[in-house]
XYZ file of C-alpha atoms in Angstrom:
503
model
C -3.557 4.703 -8.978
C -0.719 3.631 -10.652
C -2.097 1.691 -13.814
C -1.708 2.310 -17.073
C 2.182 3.292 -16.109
C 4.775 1.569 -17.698
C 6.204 0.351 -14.248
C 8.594 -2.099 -13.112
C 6.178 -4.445 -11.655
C 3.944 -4.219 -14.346
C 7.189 -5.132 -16.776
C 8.016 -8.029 -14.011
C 4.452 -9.457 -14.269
C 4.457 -9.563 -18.109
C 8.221 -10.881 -17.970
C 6.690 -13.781 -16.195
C 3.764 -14.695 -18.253
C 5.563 -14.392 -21.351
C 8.060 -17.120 -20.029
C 5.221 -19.036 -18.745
C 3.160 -18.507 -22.028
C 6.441 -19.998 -23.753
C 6.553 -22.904 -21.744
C 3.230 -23.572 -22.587
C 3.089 -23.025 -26.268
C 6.511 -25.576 -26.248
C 6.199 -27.937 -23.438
C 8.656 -30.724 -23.296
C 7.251 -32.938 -19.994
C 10.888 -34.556 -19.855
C 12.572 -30.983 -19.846
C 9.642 -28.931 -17.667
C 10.684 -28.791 -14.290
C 14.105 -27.306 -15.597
C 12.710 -25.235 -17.642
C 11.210 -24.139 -14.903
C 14.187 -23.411 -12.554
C 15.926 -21.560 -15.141
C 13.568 -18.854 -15.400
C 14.627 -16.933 -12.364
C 18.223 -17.028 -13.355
C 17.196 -15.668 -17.216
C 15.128 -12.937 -15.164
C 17.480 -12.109 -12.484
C 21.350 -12.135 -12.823
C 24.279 -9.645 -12.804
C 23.601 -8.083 -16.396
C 20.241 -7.297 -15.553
C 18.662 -4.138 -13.626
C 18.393 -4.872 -9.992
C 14.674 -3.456 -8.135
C 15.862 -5.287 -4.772
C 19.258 -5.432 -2.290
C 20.393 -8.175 -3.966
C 19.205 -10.645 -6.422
C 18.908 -13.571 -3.958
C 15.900 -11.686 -3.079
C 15.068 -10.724 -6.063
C 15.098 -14.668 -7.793
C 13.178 -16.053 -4.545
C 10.364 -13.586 -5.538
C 10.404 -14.734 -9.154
C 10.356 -18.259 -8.347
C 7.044 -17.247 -6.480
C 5.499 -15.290 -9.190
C 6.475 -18.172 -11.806
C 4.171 -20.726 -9.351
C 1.210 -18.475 -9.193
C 1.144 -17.756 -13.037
C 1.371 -21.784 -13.310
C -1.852 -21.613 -11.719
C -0.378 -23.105 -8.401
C -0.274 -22.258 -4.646
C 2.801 -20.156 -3.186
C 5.352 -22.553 -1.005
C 5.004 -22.291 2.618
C 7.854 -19.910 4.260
C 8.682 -22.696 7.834
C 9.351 -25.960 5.419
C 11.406 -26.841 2.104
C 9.383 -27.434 -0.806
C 10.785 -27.483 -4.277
C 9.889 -24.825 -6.542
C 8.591 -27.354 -9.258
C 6.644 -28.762 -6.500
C 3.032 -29.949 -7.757
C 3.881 -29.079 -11.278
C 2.836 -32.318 -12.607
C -0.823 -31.245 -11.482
C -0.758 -27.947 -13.549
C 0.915 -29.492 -16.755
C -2.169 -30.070 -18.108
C -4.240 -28.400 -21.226
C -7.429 -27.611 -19.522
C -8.238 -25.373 -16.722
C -6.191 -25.249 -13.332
C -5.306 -23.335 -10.427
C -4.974 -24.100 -6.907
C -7.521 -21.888 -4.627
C -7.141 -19.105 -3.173
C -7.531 -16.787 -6.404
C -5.180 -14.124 -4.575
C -2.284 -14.349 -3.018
C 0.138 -12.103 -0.778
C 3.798 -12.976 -1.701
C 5.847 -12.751 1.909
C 8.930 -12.038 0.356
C 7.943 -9.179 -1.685
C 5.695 -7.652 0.583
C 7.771 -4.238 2.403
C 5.658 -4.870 5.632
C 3.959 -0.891 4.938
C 2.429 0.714 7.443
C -0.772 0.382 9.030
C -2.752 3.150 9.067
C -2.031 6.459 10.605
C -1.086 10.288 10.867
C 2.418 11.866 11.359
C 3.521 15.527 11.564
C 5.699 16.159 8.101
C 8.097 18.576 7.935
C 5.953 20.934 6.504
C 4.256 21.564 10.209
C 5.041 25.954 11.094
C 4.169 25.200 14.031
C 1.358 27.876 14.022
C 0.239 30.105 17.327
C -3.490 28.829 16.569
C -2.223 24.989 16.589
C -5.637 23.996 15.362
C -4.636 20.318 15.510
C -4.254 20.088 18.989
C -7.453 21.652 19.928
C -9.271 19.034 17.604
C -7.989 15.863 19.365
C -10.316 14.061 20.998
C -7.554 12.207 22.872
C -4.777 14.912 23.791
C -2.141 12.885 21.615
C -0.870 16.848 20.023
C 1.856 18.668 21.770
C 4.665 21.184 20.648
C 8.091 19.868 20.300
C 10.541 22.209 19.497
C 7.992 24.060 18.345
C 6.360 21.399 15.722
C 3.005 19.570 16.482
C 4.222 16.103 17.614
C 1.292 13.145 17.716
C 1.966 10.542 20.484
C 0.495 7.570 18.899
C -0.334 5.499 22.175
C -2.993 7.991 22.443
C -3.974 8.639 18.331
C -6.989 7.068 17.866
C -6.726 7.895 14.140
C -9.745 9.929 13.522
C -8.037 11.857 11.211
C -9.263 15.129 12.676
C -5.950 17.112 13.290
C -5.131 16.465 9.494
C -8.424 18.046 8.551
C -7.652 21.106 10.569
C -4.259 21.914 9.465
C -3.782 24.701 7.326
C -0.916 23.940 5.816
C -1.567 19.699 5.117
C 1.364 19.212 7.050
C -0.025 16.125 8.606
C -0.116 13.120 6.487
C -2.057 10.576 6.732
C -0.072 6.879 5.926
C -2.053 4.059 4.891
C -1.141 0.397 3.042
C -2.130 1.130 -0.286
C -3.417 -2.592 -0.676
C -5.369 -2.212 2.234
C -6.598 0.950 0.990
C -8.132 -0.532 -2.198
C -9.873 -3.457 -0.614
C -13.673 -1.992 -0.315
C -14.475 -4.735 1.655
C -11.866 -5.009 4.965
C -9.751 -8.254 3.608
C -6.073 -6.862 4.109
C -4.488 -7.614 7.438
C -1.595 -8.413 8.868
C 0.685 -11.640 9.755
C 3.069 -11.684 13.010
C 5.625 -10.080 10.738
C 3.742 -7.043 9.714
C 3.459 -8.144 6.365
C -0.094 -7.896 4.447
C -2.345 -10.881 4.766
C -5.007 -11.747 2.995
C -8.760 -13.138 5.047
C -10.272 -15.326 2.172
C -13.387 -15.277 3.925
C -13.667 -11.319 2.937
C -12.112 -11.333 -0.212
C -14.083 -10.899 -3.276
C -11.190 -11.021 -4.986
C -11.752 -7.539 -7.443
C -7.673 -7.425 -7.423
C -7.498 -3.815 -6.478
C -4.855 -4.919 -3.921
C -3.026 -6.460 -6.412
C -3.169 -3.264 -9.378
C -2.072 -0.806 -6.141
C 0.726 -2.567 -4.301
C 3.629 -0.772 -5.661
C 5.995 -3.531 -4.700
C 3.999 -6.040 -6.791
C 3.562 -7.850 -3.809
C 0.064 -9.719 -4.597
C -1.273 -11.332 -7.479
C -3.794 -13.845 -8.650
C -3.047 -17.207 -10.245
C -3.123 -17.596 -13.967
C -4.219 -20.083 -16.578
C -2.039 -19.050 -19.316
C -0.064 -21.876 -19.021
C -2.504 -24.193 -19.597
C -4.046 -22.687 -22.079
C -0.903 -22.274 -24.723
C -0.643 -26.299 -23.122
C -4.274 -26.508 -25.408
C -3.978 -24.031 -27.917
C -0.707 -25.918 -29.196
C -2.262 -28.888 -29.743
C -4.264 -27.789 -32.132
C -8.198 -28.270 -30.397
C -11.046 -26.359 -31.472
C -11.311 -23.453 -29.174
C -13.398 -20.281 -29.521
C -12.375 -17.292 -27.717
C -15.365 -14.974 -26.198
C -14.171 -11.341 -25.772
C -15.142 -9.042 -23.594
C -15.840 -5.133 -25.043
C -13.532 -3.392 -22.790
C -10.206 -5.105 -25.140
C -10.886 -2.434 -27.255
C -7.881 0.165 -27.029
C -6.101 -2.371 -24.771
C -3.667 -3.717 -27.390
C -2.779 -0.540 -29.255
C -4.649 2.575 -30.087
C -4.895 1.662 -34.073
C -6.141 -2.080 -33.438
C -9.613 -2.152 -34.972
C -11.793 -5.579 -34.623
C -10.524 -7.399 -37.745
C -6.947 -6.838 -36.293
C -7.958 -8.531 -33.159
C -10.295 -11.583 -34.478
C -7.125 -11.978 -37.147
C -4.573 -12.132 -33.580
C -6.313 -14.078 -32.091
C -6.944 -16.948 -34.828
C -2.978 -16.623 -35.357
C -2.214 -17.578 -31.896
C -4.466 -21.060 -32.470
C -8.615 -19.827 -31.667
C -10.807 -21.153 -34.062
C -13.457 -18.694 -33.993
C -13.974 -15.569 -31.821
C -17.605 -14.426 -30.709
C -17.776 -11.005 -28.380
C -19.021 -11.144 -24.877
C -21.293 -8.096 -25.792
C -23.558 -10.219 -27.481
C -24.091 -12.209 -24.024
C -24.719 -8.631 -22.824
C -27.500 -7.868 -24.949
C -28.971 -11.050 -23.876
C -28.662 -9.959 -20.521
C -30.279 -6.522 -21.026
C -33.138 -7.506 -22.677
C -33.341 -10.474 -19.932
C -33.265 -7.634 -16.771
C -35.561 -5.227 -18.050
C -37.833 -8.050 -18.385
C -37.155 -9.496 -15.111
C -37.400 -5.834 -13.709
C -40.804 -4.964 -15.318
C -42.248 -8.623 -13.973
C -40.566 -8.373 -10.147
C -39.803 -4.851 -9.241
C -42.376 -2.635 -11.063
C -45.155 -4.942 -9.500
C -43.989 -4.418 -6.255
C -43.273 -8.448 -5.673
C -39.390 -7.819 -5.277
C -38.399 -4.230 -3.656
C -35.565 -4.224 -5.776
C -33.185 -5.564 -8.122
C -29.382 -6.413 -8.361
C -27.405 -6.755 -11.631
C -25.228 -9.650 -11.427
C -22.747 -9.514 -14.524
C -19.709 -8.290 -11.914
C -18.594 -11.379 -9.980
C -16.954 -9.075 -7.415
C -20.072 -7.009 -6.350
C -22.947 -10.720 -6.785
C -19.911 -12.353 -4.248
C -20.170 -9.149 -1.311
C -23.758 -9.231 -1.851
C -24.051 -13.433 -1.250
C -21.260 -13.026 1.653
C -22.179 -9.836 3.373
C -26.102 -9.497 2.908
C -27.076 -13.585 2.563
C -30.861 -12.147 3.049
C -30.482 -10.254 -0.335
C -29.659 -13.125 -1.936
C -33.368 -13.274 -3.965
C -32.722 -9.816 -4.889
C -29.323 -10.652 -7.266
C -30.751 -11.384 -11.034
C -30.652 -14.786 -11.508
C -29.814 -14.220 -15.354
C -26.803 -15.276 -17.198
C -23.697 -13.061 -16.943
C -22.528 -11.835 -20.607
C -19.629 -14.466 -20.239
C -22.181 -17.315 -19.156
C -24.660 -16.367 -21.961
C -22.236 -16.361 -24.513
C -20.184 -19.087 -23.554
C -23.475 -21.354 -23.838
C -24.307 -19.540 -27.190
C -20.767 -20.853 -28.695
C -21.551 -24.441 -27.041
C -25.214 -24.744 -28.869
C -23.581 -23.979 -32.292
C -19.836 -26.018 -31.345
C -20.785 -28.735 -28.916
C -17.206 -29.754 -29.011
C -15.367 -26.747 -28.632
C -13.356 -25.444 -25.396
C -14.392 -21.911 -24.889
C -11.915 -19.216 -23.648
C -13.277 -15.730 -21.816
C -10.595 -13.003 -22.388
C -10.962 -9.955 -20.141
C -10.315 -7.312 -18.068
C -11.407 -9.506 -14.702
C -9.537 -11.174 -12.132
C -12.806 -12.557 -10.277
C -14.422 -13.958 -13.559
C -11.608 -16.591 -12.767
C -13.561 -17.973 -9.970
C -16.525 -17.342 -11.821
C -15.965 -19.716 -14.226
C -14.795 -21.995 -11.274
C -18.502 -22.295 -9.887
C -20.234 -25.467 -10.150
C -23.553 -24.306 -12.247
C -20.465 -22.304 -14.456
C -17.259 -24.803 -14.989
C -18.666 -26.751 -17.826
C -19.581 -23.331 -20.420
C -16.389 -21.682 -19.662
C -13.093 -23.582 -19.833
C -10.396 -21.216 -19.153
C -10.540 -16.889 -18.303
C -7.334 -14.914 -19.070
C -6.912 -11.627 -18.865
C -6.004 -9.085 -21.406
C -2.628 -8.540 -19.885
C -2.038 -12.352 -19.853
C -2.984 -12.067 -23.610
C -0.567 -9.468 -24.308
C 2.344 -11.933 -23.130
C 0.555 -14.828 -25.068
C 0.796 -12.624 -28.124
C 4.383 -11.566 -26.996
C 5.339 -15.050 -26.937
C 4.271 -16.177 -29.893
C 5.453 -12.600 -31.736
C 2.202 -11.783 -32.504
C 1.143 -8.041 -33.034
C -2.130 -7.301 -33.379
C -1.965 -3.818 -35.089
C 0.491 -5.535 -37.928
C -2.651 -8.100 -38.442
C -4.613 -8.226 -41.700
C -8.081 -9.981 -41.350
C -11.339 -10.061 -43.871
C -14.119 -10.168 -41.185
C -14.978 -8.072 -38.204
C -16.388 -9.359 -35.264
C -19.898 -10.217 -34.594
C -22.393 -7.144 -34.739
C -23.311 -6.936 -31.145
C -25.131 -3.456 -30.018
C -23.870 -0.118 -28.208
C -26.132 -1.819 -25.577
C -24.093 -4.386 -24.324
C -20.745 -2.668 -25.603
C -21.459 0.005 -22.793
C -21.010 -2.931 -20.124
C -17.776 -2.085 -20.008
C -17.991 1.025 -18.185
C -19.906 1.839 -14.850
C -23.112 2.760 -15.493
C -23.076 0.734 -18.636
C -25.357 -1.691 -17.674
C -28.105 -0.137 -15.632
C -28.369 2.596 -18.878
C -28.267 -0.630 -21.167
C -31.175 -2.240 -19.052
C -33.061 1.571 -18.912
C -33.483 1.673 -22.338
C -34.474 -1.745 -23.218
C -37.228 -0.909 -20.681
C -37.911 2.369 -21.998
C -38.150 0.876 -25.803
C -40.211 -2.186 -24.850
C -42.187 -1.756 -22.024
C -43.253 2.196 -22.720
C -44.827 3.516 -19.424
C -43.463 1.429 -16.826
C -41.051 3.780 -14.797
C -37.820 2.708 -14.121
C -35.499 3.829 -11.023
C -31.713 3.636 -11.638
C -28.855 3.374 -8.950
C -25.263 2.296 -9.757
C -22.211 1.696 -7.400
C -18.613 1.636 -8.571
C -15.881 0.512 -6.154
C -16.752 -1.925 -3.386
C -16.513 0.447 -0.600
C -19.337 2.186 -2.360
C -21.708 -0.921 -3.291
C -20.909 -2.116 0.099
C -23.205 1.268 0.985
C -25.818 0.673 -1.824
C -26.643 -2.752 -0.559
C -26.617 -0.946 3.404
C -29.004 1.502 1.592
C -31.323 -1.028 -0.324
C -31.206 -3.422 2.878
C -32.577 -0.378 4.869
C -35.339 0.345 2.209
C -34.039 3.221 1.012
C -33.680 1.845 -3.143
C -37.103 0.091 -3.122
C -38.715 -0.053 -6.466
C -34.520 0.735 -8.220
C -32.666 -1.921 -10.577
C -28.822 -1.087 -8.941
C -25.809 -1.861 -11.170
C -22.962 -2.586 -8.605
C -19.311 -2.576 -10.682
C -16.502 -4.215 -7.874
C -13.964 -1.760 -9.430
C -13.949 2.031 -9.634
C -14.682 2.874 -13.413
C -15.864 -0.399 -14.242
C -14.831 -3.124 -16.183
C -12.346 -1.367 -17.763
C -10.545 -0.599 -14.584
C -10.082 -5.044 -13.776
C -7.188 -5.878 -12.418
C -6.407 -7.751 -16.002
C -6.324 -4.296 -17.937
C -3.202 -2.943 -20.139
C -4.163 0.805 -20.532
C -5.246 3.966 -18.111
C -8.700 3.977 -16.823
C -10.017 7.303 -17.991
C -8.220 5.899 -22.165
C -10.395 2.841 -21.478
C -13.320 4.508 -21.115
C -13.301 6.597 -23.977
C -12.021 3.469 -26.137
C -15.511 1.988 -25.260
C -17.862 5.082 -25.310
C -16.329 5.216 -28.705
C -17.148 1.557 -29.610
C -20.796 2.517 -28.423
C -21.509 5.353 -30.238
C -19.923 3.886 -33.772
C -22.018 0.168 -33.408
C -24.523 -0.039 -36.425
C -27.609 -1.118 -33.857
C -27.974 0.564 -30.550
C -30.342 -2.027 -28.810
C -31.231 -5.501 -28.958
C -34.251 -7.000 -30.356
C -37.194 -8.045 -27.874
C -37.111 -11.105 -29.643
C -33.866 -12.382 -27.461
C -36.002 -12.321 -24.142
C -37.502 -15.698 -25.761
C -33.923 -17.408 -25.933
C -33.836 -20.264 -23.493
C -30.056 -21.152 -22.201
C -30.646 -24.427 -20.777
């Protein structure tokens, strides 16, 4: 894992969307396109540090970046197309991006590996030469006295690296490939990663662990500053895992004070959907599982894990909660009270982009950033949040649906709810973090091995504060929010929100 590193690509990708963010917050229609084409040439030129062989490379990779952070598609590599090509589509103030969510960029993709094992120089080239009596195949032999693997014959089992004493063998693996839990990372004629669509879920974990910065999603940041220049009433719904992400001393009124500088007119937090949520599962558990009418129940606030279950398991499908996701709930919250408002999920997801893209969905959430599109909004508009004043905090929502942010968060959040307000009905927790691993929950619950459990399934390892969207280190995230927990004034929510009706 290589987040929460100041790296190049992570400096590359911010680079971008401040630009972007800037073209947004100014646009000039008559000046766009080259505004546009002179991005590359600010980014990339001789008094700048160069990460490739030469910056030809290096500004044809920038120009791609710059498209997908407009929200559009990346140009096709066997015909010309113009980089400002479709850009009169995307210069809009509402939301935009041309599907697929994520993309594979050809030219910045090294072509790594495929999987497999190679002797390292580390090999003694011991008298027991425990490798070569493992090998199912016969593909070890001494060369010079060093285990050599002959990979027509490796079958990649991995055995011969298990045996060796001295981890001499290594094993090489694309690390986008392996972060996808669910087998979407392949190849094109070239050797260069390729993404199926029809497998993607799109969690990003390709994207946060290609070290060449070689995939990304698209982004709605332009279009956003596009709105939040104009001056419209938009409310901003934020997730609980921003805590920590902007700065270690940024406390809630710094953040609700940010964000109204940079043009929101009110902020509400996503936790509050949460709590709906909570109190909505552990009643929809005590009604459907503990009666023995469903055998078991899946959470459905992570867009990642409710998209492998619908693709990969269709006949589980009645087993997903049907509630409201924290964004949903709170998104339709902010529309009861401010009919006319846009509303704005900021977070640490790359799927809840496609989430809010979903028919039943499109018309409660208007646009999803993520927090490290947020930190080059602020950036562009020289905003810091710790240097921000502010009279109010943000809305009291409980350590209940605070602790969504983390894995595990949510089944403990329903577990208690159930505990305090349905005493004596026994509750079975699971919870599956990573998609490799809820891929083998759902194999588990299909077989009937989790009948009568609620299962939290979280599409990346830690939770949501390990999204693809996220600014800081995974295991600083997670205190950030147990911390948030622990200090809220009101641990759970009130029974009373089970009767709210979201229509």
């Amino acid at each position: 894992m290589i987040r929460g590193l100041d790296t190049t690509v992570k400096r590359l990708r911010h680079q971008v969307f401040t630009e972007v963010a800037n073209l947004g917050f100014n646009v000039n229609p008559d000046t766009l396109n080259d505004d546009m084409e002179a991005i590359p040439y600010k980014m990339v030129n001789e008094d700048t540090p160069r990460y490739r062989e030469n910056i030809y490379r290096a500004r044809s990779i920038v120009r791609e970046r710059l498209r997908l952070a407009m929200g559009l598609s990346l140009r096709p590599e066997d015909k010309p197309v113009h980089l400002t090509a479709g850009v009169e589509a995307s210069n809009i103030s509402e939301k935009y991006y041309e599907p697929p969510l994520m993309q594979v960029i050809p030219s910045a993709c090294e072509a790594c590996e495929a999987k497999g094992y190679e002797v390292s120089n580390m090999c003694k080239g011991c008298l027991a030469h425990p490798c070569m009596e493992v090998c199912p195949k016969g593909a070890i032999s001494f060369v010079k006295g060093k285990s050599f693997i002959d990979q027509s014959k490796c079958i990649k089992c991995g055995k011969c690296k298990s045996a060796c004493p001295y981890d001499a063998i290594a094993k090489k693996e694309r690390p986008c490939a392996m972060a996808c839990g669910v087998g979407a990372i392949g190849s094109d004629k070239m050797g260069r990663a390729k993404i199926d669509n029809d497998k993607c879920v799109s969690c990003g974990m390709c994207m946060v662990n290609c070290p060449f910065g070689a995939i990304s999603d698209k982004s709605q940041i332009f279009q956003l500053a596009r709105a939040l220049s104009e001056g419209e009433e938009i409310i901003a719904e934020l997730a609980p895992a921003y805590i920590g992400q902007f700065g270690d001393n940024v406390t809630q009124r710094n953040m609700k004070e940010a964000l109204k500088k940079l043009g929101f007119k009110e902020i509400y937090e996503v936790a509050l959907g949460a709590d709906i949520g909570a109190i909505a599962e552990a009643h929809h558990y005590v009604e459907k599982v503990a009666t023995g009418e469903l055998p078991f129940l899946l959470t459905s606030c992570c867009p990642s894990w409710a998209m492998l279950a619908k693709k990969q398991f269709p006949d589980m499908v009645d087993q997903v909660s049907q509630e409201l996701t924290p964004m949903v709930a709170t998104a339709r919250t902010i529309k009861q009270k401010h009919p006319d408002a846009r509303v704005v999920f900021i977070g640490p997801c790359a799927a809840k982009k496609l989430e809010a893209s979903r028919r039943t969905v499109r018309s409660d959430v208007d646009f999803v950033i993520t927090f490290e599109e947020l930190q080059a909004m602020f950036d562009a508009k020289k905003i810091v949040p710790s240097e921000c004043g502010g009279n109010s905090s943000l809305h009291n929502a409980t350590g209940a649906g605070r602790g969504y942010a983390v894995a595990g968060g949510v089944a403990e959040a329903i577990e208690k709810c159930i505990n305090e307000y349905y005493p004596g009905v026994p509750v079975h927790i699971e919870h599956a973090e990573g998609l490799a691993e809820c891929k083998k929950a759902l194999m588990l619950a299909k077989a009937g091995r989790m009948n009568g459990c609620l299962i939290e399934g979280m599409g990346c390892p830690g939770g949501c504060v390990a999204g693809a969207g996220t600014n800081i280190s995974i295991p600083k995230a997670q205190k950030e929010v147990k911390s948030l927990v622990k200090n809220s004034s009101k641990a759970l929510p009130g029974k009373e929100l089970v009767e709210i009706q979201l229509d």
